mmCIF file of C-alpha atoms in Angstrom:
data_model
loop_
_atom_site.group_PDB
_atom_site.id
_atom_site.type_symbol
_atom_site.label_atom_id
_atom_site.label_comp_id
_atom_site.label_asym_id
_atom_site.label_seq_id
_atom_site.Cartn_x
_atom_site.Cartn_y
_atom_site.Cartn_z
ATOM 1 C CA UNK A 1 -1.882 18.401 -0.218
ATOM 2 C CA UNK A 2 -4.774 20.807 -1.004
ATOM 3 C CA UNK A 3 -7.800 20.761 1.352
ATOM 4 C CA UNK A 4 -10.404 23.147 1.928
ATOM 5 C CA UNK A 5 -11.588 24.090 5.108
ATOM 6 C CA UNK A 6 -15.261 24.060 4.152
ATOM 7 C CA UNK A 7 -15.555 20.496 2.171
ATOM 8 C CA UNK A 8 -16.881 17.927 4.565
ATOM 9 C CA UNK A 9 -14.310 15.312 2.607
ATOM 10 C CA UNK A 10 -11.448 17.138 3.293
ATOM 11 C CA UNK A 11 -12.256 17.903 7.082
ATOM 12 C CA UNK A 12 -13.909 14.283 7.759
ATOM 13 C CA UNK A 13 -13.314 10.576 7.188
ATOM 14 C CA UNK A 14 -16.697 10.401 5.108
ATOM 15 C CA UNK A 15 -17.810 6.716 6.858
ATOM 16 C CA UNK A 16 -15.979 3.954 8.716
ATOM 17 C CA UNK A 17 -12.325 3.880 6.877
ATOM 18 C CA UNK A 18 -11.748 0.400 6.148
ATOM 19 C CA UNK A 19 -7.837 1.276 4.091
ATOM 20 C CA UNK A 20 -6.435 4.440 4.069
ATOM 21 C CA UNK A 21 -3.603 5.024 1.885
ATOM 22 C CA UNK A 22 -1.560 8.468 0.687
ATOM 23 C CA UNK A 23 -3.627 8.934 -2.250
ATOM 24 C CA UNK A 24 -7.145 7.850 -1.096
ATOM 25 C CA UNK A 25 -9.447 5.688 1.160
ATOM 26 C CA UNK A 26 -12.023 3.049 0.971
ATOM 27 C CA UNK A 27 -14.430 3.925 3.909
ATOM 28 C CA UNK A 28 -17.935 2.133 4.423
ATOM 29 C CA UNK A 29 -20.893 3.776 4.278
ATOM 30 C CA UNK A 30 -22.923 3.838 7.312
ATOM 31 C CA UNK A 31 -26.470 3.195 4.975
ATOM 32 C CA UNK A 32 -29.103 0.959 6.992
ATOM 33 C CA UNK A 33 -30.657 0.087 3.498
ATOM 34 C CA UNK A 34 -27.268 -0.373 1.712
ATOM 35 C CA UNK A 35 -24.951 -2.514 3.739
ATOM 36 C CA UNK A 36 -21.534 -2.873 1.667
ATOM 37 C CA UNK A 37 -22.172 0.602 0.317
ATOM 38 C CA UNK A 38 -18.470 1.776 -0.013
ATOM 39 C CA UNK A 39 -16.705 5.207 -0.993
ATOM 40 C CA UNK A 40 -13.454 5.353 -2.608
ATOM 41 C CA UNK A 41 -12.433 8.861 -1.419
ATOM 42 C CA UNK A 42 -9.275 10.527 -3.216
ATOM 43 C CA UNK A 43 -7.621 12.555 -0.417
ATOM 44 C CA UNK A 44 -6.589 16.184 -1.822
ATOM 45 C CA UNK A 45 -9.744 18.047 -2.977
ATOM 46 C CA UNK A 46 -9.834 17.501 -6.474
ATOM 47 C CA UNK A 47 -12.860 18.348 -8.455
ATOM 48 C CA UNK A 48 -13.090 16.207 -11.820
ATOM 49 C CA UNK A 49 -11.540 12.874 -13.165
ATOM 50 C CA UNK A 50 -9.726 14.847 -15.872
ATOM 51 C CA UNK A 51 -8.666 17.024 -13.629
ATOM 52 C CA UNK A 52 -6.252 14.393 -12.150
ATOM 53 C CA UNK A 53 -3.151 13.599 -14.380
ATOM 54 C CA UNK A 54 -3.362 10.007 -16.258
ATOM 55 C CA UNK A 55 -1.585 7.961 -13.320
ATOM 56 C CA UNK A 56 -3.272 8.793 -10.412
ATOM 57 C CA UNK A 57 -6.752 8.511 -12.583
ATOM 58 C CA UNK A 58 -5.821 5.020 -13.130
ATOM 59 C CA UNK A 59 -4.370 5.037 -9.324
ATOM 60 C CA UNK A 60 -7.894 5.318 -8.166
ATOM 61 C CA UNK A 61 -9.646 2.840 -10.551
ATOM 62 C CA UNK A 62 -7.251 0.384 -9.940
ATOM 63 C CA UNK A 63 -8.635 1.208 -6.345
ATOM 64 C CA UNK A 64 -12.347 0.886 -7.728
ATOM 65 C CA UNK A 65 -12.046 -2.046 -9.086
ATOM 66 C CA UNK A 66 -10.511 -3.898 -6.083
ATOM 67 C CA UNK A 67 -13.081 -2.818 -4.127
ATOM 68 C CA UNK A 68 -15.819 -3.580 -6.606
ATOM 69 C CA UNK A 69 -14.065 -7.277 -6.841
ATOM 70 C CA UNK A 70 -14.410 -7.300 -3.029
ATOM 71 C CA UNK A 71 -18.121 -6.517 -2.998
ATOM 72 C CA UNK A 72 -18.607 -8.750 -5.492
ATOM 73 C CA UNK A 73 -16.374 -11.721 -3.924
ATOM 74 C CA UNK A 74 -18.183 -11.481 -0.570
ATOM 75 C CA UNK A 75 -21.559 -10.273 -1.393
ATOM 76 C CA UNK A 76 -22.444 -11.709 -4.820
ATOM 77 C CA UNK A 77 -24.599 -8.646 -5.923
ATOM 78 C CA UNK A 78 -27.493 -8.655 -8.590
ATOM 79 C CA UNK A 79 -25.500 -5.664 -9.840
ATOM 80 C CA UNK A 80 -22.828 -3.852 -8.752
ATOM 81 C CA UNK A 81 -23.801 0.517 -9.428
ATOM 82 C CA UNK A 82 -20.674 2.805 -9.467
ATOM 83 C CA UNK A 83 -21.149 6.383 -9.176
ATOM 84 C CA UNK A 84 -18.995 9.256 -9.404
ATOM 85 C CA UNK A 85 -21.519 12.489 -8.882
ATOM 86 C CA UNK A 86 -20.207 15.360 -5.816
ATOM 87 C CA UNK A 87 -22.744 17.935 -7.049
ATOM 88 C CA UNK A 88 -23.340 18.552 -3.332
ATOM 89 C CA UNK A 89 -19.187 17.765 -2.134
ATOM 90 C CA UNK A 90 -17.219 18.134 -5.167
ATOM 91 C CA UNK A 91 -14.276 16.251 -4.089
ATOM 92 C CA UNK A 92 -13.691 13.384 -5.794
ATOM 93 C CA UNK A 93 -15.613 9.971 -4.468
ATOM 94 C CA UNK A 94 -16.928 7.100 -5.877
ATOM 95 C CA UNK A 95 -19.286 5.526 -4.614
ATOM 96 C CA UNK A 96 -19.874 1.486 -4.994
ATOM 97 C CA UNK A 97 -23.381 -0.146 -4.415
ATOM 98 C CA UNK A 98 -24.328 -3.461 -4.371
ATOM 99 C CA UNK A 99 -27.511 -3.887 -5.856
ATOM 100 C CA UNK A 100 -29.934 -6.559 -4.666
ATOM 101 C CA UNK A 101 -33.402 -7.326 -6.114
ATOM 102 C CA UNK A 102 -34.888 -6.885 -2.806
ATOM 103 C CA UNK A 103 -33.292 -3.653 -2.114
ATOM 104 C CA UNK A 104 -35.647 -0.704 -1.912
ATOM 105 C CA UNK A 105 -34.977 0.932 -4.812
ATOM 106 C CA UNK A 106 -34.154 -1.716 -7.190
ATOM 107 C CA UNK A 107 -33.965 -2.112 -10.286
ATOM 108 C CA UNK A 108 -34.230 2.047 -9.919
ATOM 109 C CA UNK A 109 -30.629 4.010 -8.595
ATOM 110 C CA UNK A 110 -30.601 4.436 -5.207
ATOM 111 C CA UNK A 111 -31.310 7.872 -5.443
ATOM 112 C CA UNK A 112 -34.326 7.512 -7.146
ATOM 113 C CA UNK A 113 -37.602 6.853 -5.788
ATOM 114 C CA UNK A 114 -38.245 3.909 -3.238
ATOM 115 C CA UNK A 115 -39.980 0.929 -4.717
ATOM 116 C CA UNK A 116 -40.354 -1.402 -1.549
ATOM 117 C CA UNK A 117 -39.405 -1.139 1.938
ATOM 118 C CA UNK A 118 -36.151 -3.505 2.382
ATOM 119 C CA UNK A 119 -36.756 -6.984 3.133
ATOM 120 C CA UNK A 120 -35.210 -7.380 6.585
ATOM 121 C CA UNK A 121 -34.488 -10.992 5.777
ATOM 122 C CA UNK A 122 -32.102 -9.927 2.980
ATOM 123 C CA UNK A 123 -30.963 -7.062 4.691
ATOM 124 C CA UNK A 124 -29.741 -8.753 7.829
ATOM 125 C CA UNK A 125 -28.321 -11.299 5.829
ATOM 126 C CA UNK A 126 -26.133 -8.687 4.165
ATOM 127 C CA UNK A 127 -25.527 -6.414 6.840
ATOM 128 C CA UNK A 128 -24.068 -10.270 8.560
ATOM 129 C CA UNK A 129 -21.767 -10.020 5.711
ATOM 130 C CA UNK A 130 -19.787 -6.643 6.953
ATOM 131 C CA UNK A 131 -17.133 -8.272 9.129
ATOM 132 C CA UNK A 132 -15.938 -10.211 5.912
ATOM 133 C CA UNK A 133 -16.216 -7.962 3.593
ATOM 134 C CA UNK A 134 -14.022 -5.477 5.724
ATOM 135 C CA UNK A 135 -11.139 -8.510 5.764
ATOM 136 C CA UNK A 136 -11.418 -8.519 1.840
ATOM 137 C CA UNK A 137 -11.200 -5.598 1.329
ATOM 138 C CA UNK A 138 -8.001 -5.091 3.679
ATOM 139 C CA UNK A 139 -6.635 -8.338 1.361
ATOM 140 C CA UNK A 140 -6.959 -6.535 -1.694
ATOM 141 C CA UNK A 141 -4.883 -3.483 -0.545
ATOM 142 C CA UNK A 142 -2.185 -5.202 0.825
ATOM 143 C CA UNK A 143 -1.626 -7.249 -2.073
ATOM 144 C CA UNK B 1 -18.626 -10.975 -29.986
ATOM 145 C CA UNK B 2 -20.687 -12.310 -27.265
ATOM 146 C CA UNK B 3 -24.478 -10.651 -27.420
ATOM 147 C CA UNK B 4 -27.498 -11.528 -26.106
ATOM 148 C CA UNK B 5 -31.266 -11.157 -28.622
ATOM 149 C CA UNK B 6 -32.736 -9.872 -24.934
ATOM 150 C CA UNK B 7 -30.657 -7.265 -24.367
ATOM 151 C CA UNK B 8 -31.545 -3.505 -25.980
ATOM 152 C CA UNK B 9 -27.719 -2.593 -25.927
ATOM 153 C CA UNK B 10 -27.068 -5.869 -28.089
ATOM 154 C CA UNK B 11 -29.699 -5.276 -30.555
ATOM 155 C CA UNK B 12 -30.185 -1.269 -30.596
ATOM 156 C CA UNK B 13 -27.591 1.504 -30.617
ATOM 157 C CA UNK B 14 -28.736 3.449 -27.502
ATOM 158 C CA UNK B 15 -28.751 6.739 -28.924
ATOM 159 C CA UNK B 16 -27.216 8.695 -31.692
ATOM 160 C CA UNK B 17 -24.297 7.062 -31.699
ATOM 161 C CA UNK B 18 -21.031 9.597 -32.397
ATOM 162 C CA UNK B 19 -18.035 7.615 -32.537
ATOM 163 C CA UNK B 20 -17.646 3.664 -33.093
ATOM 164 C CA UNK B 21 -14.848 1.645 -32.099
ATOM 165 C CA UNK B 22 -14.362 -1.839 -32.334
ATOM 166 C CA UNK B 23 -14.948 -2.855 -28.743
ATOM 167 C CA UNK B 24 -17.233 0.243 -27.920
ATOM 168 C CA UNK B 25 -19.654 3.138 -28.859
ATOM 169 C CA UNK B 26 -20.172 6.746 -28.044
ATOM 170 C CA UNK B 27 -23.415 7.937 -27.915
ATOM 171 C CA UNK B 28 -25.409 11.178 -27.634
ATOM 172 C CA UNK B 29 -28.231 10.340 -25.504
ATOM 173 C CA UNK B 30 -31.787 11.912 -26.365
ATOM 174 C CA UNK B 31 -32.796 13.286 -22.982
ATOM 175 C CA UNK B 32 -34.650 17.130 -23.268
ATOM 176 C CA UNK B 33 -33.553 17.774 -19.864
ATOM 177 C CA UNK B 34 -29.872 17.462 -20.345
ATOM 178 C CA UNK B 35 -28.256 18.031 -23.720
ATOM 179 C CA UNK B 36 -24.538 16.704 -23.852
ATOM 180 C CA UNK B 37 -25.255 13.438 -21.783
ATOM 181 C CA UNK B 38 -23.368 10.887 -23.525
ATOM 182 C CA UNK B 39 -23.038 7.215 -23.204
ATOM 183 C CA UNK B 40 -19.981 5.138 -23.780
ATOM 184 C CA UNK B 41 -21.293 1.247 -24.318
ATOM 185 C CA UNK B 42 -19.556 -1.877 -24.666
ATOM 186 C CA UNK B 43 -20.240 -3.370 -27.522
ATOM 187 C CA UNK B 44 -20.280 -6.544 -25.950
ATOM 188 C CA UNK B 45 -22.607 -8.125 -23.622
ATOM 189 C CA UNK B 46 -20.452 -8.245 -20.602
ATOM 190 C CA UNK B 47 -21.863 -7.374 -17.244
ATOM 191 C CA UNK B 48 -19.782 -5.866 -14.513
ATOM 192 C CA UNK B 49 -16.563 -3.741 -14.997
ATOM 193 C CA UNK B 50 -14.283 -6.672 -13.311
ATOM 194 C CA UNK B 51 -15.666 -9.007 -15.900
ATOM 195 C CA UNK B 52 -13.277 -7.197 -18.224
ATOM 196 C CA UNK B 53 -9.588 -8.210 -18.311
ATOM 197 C CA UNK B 54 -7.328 -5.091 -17.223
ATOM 198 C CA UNK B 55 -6.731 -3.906 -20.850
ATOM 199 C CA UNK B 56 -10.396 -3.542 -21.753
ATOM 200 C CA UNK B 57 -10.845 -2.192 -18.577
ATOM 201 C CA UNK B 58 -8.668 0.271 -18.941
ATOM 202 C CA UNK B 59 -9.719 1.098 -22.909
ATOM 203 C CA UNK B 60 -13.000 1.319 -21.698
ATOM 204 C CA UNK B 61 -11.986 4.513 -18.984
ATOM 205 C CA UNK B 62 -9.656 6.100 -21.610
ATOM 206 C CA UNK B 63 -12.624 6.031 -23.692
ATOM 207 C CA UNK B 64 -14.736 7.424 -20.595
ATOM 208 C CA UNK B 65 -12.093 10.177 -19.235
ATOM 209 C CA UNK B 66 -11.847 11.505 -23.491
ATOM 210 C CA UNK B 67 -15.629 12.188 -23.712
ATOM 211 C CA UNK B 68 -15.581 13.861 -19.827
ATOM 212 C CA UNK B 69 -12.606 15.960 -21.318
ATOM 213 C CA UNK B 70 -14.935 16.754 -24.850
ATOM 214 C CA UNK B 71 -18.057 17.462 -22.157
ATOM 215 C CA UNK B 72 -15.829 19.947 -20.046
ATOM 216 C CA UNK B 73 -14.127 21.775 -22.884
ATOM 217 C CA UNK B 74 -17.412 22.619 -25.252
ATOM 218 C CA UNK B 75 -20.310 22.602 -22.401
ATOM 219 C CA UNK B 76 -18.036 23.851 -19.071
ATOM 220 C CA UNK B 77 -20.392 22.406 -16.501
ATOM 221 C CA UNK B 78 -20.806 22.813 -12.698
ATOM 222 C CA UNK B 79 -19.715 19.466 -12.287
ATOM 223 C CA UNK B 80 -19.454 16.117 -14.409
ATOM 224 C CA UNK B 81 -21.605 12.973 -13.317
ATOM 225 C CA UNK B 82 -20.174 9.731 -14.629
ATOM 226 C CA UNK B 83 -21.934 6.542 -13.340
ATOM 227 C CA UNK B 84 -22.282 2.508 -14.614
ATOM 228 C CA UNK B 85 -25.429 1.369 -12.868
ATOM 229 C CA UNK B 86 -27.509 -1.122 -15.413
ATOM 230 C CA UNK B 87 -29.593 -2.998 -13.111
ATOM 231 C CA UNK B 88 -32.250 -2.898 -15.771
ATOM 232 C CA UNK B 89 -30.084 -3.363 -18.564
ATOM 233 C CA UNK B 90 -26.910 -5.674 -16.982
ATOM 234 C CA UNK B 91 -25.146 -4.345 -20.295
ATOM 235 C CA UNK B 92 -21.671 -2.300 -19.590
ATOM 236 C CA UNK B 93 -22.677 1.664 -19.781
ATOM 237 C CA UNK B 94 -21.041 4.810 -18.550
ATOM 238 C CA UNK B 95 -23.386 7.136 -18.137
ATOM 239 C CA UNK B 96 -21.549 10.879 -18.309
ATOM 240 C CA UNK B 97 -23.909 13.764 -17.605
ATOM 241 C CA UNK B 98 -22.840 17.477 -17.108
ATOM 242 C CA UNK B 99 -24.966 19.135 -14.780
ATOM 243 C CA UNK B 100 -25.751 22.823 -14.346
ATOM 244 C CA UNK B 101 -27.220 24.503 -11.245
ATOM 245 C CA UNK B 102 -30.026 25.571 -13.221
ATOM 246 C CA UNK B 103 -30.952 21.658 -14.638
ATOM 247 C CA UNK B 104 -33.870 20.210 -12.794
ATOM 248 C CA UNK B 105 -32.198 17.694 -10.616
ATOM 249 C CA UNK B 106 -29.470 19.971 -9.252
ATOM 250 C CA UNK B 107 -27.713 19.477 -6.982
ATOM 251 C CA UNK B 108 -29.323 15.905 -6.480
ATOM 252 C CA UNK B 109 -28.240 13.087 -8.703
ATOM 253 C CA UNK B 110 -30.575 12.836 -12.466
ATOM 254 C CA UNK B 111 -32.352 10.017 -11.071
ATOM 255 C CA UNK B 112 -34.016 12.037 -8.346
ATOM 256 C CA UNK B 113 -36.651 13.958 -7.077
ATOM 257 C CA UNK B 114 -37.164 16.727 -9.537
ATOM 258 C CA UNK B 115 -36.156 20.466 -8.063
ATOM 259 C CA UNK B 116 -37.468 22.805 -10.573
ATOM 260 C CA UNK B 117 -38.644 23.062 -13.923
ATOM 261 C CA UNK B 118 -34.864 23.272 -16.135
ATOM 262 C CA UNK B 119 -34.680 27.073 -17.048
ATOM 263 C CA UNK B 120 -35.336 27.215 -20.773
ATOM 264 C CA UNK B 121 -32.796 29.409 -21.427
ATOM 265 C CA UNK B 122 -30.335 27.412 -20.140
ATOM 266 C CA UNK B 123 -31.198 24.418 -21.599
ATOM 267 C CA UNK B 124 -31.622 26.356 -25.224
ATOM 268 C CA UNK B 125 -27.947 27.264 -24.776
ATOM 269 C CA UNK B 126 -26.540 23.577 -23.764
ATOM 270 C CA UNK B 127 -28.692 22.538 -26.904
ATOM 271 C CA UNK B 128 -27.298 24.792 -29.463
ATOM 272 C CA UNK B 129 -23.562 23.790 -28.027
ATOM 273 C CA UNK B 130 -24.274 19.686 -29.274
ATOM 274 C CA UNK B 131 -23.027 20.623 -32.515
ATOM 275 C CA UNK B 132 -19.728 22.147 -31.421
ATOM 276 C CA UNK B 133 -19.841 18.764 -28.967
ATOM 277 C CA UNK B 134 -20.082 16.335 -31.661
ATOM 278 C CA UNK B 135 -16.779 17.968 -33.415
ATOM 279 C CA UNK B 136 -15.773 17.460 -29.990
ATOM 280 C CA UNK B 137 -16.158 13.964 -29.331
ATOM 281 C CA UNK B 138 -15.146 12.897 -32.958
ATOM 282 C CA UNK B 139 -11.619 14.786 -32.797
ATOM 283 C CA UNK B 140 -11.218 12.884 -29.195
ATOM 284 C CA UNK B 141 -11.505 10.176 -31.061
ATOM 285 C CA UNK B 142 -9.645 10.342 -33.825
ATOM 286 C CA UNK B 143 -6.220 11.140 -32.177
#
């Protein structure tokens, strides 16, 4: 599989790995504002979408999606935000948000500028929601 | 079709729109900053990418992974942002942005802190290449 010694995807886990399987993994991202932020991390350093042939593009949106109905199932976002940037690691990731509107940067990305500091209320409510979200999750890959 | 009166992706094109298909639109959207980020809408109102069967789904990233391909063959860029986030406008959008180390956000994501003015050279030669894009898209399309 290629790897490069100097991408921090190829050399670490890239958050708590909740499935790992040959192709990719579905890790959690340790986010204090953003609990349920997940990353579905393709394994061999590959730049681009395109630049994976047809089957293992849809190999790893079929993986997107089950972890998006996860989220969803378990957390019942305002809006779920999908992301696939790696200007700073580009190794293929995508990154799945749910969006609350409580969060602090909502209805803006989360990279954008904060609008509110996170309720605590919601956020401990959310962040009480890990331990079941990690069992769905593991449900939708072994199906 | 199912569309909504409140909605600006029901009732307006969102940008110059380049190639229409029955269930979606491509779009060339009118941002100075980055010439060649396109949009590829749903034409209907539907809300969250596993609200769509598996087949629409799966249009809907075919239509996604052609105009990434168009992007990366006219406009070569440092790496390709694709991202569905619509918490203002709960409308299905892929967002598809090529970024260049010299474009004002880079290497953080569009919707951040600004890093430098975009170099005007740069940004005159991205512009003059939306013509060649356009063929681009279209032929994409058409096949």
């Amino acid at each position: 599989m290629n790897t490069q010694a100097s991408c921090e995807l190829c050399v670490q886990a890239g958050g708590e790995v909740v499935c790992r399987q040959d192709a990719f993994r579905v890790v959690l991202v340790d986010d204090p504002g953003y609990p349920g932020f997940c990353r579905v991390i393709w394994n061999a350093h590959v730049r681009e979408m395109t630049d994976l042939p047809l089957s293992e593009r849809e190999l790893l949106m079929q993986a997107v999606w089950k972890v998006e109905s996860a989220i969803r199932a378990v957390m019942a976002p305002a809006k779920m935000n999908i992301a696939s940037l790696g200007n700073m690691v580009p190794h293929l990731h995508w990154h799945l948000i749910p969006r609350f509107d409580d969060d602090a940067h909502f209805p803006g990305p989360i990279w954008a500028q904060v609008q509110r500091p996170g309720t605590p209320d919601g956020l401990a409510k959310r962040q009480a929601l890990l331990p079941e979200l990690k069992n769905a999750l593991i449900r939708q890959f072994s199906s």
